[in-house]
mmCIF file of C-alpha atoms and ligand atoms in Angstrom:
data_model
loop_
_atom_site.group_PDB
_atom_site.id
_atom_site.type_symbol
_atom_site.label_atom_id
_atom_site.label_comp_id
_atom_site.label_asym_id
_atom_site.label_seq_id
_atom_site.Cartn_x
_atom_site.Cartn_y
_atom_site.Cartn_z
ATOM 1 C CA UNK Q 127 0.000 0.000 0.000
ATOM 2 C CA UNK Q 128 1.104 3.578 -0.937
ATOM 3 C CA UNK Q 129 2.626 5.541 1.828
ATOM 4 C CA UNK Q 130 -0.571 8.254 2.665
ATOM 5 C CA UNK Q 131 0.924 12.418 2.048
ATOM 6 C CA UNK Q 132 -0.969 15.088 3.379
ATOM 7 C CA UNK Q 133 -0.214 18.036 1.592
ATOM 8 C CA UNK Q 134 -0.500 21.519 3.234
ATOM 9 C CA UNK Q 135 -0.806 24.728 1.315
ATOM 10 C CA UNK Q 136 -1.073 28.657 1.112
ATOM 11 C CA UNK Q 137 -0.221 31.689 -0.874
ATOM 12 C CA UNK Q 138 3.252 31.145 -0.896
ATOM 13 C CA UNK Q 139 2.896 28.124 -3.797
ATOM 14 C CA UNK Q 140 0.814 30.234 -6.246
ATOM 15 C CA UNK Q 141 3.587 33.199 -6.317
ATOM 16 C CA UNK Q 142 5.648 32.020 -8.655
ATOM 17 C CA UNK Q 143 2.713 31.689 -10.792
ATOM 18 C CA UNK Q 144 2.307 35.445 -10.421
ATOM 19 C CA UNK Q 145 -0.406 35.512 -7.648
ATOM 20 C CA UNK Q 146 0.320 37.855 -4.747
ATOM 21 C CA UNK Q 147 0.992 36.475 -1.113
ATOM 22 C CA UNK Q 148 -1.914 37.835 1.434
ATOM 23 C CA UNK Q 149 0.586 39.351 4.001
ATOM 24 C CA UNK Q 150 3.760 40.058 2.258
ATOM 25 C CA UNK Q 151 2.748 43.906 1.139
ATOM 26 C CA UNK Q 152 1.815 45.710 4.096
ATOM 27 C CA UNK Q 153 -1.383 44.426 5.261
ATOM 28 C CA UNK Q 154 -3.160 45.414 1.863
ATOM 29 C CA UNK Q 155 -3.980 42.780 -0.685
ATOM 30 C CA UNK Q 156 -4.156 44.111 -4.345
ATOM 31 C CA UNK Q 157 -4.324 47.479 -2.755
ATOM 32 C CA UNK Q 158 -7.662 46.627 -0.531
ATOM 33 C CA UNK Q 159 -7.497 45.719 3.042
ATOM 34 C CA UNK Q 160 -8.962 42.370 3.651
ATOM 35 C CA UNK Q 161 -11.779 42.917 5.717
ATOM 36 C CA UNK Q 162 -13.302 45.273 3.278
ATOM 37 C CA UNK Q 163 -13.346 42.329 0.591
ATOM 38 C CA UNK Q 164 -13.368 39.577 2.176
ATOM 39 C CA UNK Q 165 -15.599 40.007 4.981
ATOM 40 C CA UNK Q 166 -19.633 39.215 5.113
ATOM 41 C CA UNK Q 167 -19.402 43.260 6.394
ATOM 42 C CA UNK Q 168 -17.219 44.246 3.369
ATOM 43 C CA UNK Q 169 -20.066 42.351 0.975
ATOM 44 C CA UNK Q 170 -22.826 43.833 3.002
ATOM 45 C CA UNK Q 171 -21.250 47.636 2.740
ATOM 46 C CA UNK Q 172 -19.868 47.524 -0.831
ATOM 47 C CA UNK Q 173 -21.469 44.654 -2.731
ATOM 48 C CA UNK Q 174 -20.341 45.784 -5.878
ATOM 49 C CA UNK Q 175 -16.503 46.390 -4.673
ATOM 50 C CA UNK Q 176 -16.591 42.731 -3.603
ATOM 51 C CA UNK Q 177 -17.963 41.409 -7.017
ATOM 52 C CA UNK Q 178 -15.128 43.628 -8.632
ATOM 53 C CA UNK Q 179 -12.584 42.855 -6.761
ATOM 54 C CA UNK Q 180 -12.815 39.052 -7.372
ATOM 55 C CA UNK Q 181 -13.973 39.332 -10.771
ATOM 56 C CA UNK Q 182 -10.401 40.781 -11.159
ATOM 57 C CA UNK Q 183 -8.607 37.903 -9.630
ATOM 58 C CA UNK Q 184 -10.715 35.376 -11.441
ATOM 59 C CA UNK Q 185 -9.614 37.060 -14.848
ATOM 60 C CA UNK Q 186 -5.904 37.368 -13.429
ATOM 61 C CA UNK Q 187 -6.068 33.959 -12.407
ATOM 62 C CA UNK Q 188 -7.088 32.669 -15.807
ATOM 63 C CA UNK Q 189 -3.927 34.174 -17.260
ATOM 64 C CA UNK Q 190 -2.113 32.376 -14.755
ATOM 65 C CA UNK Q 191 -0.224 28.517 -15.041
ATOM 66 C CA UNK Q 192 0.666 26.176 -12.369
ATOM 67 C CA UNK Q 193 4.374 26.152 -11.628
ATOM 68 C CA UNK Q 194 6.781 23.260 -11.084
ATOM 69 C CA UNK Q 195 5.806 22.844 -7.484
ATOM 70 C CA UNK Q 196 2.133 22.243 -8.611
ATOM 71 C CA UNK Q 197 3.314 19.683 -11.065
ATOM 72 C CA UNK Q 198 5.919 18.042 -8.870
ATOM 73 C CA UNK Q 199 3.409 17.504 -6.210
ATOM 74 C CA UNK Q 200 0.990 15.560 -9.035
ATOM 75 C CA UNK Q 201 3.733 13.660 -9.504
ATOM 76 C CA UNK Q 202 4.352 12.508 -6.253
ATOM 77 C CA UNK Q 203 0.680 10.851 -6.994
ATOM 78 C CA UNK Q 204 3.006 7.546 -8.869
ATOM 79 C CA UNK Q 205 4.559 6.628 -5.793
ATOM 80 C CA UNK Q 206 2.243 8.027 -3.056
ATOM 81 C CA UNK Q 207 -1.427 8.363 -2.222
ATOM 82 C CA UNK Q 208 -1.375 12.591 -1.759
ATOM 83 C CA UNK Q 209 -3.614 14.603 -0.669
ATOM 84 C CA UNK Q 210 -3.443 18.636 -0.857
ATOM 85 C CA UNK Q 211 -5.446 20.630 1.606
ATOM 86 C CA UNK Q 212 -5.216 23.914 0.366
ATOM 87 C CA UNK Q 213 -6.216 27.395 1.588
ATOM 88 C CA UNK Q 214 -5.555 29.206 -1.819
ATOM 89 C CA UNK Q 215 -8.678 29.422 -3.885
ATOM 90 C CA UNK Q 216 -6.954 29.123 -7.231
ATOM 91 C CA UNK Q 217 -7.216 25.862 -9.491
ATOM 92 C CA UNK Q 218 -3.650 25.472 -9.646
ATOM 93 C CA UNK Q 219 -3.424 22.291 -7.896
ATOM 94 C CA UNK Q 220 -6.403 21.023 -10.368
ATOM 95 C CA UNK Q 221 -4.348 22.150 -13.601
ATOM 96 C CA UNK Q 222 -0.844 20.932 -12.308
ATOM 97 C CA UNK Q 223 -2.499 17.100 -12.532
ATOM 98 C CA UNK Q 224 -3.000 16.443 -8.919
ATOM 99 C CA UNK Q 225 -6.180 14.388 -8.406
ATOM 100 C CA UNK Q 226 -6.917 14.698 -4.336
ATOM 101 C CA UNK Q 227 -7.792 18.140 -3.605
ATOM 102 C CA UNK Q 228 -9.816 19.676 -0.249
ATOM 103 C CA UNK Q 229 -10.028 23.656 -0.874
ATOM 104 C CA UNK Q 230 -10.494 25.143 2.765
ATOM 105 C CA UNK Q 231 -11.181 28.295 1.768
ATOM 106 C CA UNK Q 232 -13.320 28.323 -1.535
ATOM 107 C CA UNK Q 233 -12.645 28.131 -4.946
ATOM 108 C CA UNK Q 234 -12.400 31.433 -7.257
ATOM 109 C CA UNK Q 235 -13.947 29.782 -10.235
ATOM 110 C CA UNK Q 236 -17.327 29.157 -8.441
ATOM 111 C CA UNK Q 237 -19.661 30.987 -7.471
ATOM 112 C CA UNK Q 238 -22.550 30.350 -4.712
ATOM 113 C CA UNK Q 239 -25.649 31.134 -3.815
ATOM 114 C CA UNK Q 240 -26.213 34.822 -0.738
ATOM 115 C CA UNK Q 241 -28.867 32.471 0.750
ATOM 116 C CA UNK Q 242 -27.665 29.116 0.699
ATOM 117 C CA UNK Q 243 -24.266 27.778 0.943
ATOM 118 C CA UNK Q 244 -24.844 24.474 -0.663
ATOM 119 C CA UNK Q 245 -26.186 26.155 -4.246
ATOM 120 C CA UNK Q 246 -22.656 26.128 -5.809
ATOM 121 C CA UNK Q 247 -22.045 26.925 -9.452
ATOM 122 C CA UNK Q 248 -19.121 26.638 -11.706
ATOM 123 C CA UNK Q 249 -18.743 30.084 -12.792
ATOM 124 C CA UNK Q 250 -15.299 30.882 -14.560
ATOM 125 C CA UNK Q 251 -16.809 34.327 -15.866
ATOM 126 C CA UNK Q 252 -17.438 37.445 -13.857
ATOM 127 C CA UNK Q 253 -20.521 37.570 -11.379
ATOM 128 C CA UNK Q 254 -22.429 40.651 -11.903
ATOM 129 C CA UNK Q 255 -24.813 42.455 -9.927
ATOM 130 C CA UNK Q 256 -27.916 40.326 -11.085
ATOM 131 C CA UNK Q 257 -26.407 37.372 -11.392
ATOM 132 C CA UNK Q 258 -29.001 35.171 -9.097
ATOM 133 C CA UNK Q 259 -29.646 31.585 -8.079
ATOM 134 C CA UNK Q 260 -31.974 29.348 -8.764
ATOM 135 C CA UNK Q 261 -33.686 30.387 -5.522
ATOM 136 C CA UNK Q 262 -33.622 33.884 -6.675
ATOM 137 C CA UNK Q 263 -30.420 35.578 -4.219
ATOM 138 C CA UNK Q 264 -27.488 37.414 -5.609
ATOM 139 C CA UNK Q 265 -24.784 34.712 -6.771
ATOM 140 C CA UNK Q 266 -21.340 36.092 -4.686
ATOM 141 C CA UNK Q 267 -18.021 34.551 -4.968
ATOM 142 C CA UNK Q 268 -17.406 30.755 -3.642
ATOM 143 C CA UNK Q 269 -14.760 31.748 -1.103
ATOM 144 C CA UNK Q 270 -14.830 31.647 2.588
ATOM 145 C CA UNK Q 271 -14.531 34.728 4.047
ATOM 146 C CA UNK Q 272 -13.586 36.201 7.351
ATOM 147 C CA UNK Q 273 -15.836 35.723 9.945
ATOM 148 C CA UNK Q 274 -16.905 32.265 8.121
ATOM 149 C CA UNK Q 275 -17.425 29.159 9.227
ATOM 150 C CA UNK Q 276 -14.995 26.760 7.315
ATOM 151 C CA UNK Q 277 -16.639 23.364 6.807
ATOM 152 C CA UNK Q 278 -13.729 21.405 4.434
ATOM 153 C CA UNK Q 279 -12.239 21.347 7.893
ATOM 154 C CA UNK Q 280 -13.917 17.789 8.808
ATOM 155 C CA UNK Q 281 -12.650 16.615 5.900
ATOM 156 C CA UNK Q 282 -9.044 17.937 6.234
ATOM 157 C CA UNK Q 283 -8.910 16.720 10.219
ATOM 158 C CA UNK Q 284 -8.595 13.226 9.194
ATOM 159 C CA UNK Q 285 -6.326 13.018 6.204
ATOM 160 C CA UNK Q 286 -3.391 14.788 8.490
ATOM 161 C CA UNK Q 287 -4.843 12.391 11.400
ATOM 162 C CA UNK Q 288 -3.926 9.558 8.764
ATOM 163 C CA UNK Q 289 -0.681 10.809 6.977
ATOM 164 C CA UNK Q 290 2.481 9.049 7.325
ATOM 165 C CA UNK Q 291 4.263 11.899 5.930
ATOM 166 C CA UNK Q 292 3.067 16.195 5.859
ATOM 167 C CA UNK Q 293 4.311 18.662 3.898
ATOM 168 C CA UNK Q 294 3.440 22.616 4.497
ATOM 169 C CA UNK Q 295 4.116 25.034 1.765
ATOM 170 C CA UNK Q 296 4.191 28.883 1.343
ATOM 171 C CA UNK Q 297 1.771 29.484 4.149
ATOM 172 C CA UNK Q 298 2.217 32.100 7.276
ATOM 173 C CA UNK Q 299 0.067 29.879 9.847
ATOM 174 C CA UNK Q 300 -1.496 32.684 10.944
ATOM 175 C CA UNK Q 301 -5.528 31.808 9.845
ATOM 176 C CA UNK Q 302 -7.350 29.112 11.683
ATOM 177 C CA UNK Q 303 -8.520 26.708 11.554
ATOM 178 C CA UNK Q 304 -6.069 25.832 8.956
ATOM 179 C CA UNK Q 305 -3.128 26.868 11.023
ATOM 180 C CA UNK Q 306 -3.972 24.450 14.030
ATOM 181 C CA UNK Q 307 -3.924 21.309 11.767
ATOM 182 C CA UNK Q 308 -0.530 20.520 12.214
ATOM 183 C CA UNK Q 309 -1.357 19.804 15.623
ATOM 184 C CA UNK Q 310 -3.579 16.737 14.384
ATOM 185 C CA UNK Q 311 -0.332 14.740 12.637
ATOM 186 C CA UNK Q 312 1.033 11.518 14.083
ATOM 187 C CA UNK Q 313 3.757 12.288 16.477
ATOM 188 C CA UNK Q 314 5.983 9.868 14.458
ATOM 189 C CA UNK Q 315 4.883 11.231 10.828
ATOM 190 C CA UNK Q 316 7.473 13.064 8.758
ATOM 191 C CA UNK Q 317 6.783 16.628 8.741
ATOM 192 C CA UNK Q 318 8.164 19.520 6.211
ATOM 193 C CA UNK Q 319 7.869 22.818 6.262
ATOM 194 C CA UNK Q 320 8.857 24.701 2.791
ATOM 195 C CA UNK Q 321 9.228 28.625 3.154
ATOM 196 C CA UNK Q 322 12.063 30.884 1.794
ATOM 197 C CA UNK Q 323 11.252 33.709 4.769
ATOM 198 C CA UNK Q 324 9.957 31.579 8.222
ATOM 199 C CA UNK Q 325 11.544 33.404 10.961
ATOM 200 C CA UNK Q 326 9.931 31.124 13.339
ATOM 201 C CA UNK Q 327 8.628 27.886 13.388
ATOM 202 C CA UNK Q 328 6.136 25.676 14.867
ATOM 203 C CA UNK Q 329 6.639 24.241 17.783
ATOM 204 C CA UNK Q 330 5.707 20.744 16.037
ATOM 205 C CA UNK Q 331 7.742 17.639 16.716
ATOM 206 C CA UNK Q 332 10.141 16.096 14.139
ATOM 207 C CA UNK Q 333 9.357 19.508 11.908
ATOM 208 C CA UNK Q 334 12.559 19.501 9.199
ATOM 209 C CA UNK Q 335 12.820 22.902 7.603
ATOM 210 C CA UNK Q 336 13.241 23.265 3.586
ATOM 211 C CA UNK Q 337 14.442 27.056 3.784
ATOM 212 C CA UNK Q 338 13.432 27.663 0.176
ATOM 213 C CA UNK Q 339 10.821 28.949 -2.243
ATOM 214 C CA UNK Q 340 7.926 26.564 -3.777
ATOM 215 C CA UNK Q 341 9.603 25.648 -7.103
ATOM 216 C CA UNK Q 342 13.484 24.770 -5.867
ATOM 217 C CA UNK Q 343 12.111 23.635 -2.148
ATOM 218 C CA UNK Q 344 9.415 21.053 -3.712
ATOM 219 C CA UNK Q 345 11.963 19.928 -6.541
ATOM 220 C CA UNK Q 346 14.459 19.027 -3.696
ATOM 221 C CA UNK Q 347 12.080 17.379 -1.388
ATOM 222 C CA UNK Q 348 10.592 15.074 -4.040
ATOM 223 C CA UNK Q 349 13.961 13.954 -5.041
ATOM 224 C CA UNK Q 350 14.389 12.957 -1.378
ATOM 225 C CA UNK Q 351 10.740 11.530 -1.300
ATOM 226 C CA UNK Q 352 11.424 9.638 -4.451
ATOM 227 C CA UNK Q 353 14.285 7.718 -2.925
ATOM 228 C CA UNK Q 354 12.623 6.552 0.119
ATOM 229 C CA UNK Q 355 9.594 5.675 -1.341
ATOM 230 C CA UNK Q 356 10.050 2.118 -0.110
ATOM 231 C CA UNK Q 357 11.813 3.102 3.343
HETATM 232 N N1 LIG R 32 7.474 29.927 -2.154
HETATM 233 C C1 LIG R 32 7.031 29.469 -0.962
HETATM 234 N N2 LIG R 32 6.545 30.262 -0.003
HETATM 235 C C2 LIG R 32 6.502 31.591 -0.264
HETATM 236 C C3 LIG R 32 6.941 32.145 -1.483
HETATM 237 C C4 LIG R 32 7.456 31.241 -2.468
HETATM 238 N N3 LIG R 32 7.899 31.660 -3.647
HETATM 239 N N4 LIG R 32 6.752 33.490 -1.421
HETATM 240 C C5 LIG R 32 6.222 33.768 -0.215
HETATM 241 N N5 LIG R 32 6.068 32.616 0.494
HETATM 242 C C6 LIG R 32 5.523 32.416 1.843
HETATM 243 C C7 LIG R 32 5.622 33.598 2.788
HETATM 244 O O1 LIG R 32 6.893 33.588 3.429
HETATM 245 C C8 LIG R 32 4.500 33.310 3.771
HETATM 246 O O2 LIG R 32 4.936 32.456 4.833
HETATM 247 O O3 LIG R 32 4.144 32.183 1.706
HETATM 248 C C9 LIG R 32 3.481 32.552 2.913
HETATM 249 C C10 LIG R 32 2.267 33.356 2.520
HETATM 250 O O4 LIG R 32 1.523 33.682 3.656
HETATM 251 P P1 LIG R 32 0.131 34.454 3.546
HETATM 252 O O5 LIG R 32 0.288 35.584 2.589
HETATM 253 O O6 LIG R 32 -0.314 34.768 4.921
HETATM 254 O O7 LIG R 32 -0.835 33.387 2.852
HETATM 255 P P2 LIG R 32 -1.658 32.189 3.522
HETATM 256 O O8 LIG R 32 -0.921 31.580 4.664
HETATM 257 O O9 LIG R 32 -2.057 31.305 2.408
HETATM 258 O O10 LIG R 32 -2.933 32.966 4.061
HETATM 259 C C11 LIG R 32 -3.953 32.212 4.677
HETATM 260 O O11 LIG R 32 -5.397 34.106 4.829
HETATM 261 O O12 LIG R 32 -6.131 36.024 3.770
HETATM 262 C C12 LIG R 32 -6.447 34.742 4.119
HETATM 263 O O13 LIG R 32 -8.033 33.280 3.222
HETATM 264 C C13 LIG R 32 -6.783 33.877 2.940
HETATM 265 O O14 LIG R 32 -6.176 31.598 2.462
HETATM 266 C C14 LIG R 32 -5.693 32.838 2.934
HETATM 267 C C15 LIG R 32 -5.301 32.773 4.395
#
């Protein structure tokens, strides 16, 4: 049986595809600060700002290709049964090859129902003001905001519970519940961390530290992977 990888992810994989980290530029993301477009309050204040803003990083996003960690970590599929839990709401994991994918915090290309969470669309265009679902409510991006309640969670909790081995990539640590799943490994699993500017880590047993962006720090780890696949 395949060795089982849980696969932790944030901003910091998607920026060598040309995506911008959340908290690398002062605080402001694409020039907006993040409660005011990614909060139920910034939606409810300035519906149209919100619709804007993402329809802007859907259209950037579209422009954008995976890079080699993406692809790497699809490859790591031949040898190992991988999962990525991801917090970034592109589909760069999807278009890189790799088959197992939980997106804690939405997905850009959908879009969902104001009244109920479970009407989800695939919606790779812009939503506009009048955009509505089939129940008749504005259609707003499918992302979890602040403030949210983040349900991929309970599906997250037990593929980390399960993993032999975890990698975390290009993520500050900083948003929970995300950030706390760590805590839910196997004392004896192998954990890396992959991060070209981590002043300090987690206080997480066996942690070993790749200090290295996405593209290099995967290629190098999958190499190592790749050799002990039948340790
Ligand atoms: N390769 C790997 N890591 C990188 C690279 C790179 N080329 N460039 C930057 N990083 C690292 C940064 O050092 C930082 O640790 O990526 C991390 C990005 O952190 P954040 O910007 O905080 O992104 P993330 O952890 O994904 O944010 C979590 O916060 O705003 C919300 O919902 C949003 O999902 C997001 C969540």
């Amino acid at each position: 049986m395949k060795k089982k990888i849980a696969v932790l992810t944030g901003a910091g994989i998607s920026a060598e595809s040309g995506i911008n980290t959340f908290r690398d530029s002062n605080g402001l993301w694409e020039n907006h600060r993040i409660e005011d477009v990614a909060s139920p309050t910034g939606w409810a204040r300035n519906r149209q700002l919100v619709l804007d803003f993402y329809n802007q990083r859907r259209r950037q996003l579209l422009n954008c290709q995976p890079n080699k960690a993406h692809i790497l970590l699809a490859e790591l599929e031949k040898e190992y049964d991988v999962t990525i839990i991801t917090q970034n709401v592109d589909d760069l994991h999807e278009r890189g090859g790799s088959t197992k994918i939980i997106h804690l915090h939405g997905e850009l290309l959908k879009a969902r129902s104001s009244l109920d969470e479970e009407l989800i669309y695939h919606w790779p265009n812009d939503i506009l003001e009048g955009d509505k679902c089939e129940k008749g409510s504005q259609l707003r991006p499918s992302i979890v905001w602040f403030g949210e309640a983040v349900p991929k969670i309970e599906d997250a909790i037990p593929v980390v519970l399960d993993a032999d081995i975890i990698i975390v990539i290009g993520t500050s640590l900083v948003v929970y519940p995300a950030a706390g799943l760590l805590h839910f490994s196997k004392y004896e699993a192998e954990k890396w961390l992959i991060d070209p500017n981590k002043t300090h880590l987690p206080a997480i047993p066996n942690l070993k530290f790749i200090n290295d962006k996405a593209t290099t720090g995967v290629d190098h780890l999958v190499k190592i992977l790749m050799n002990n696949r039948n340790n």
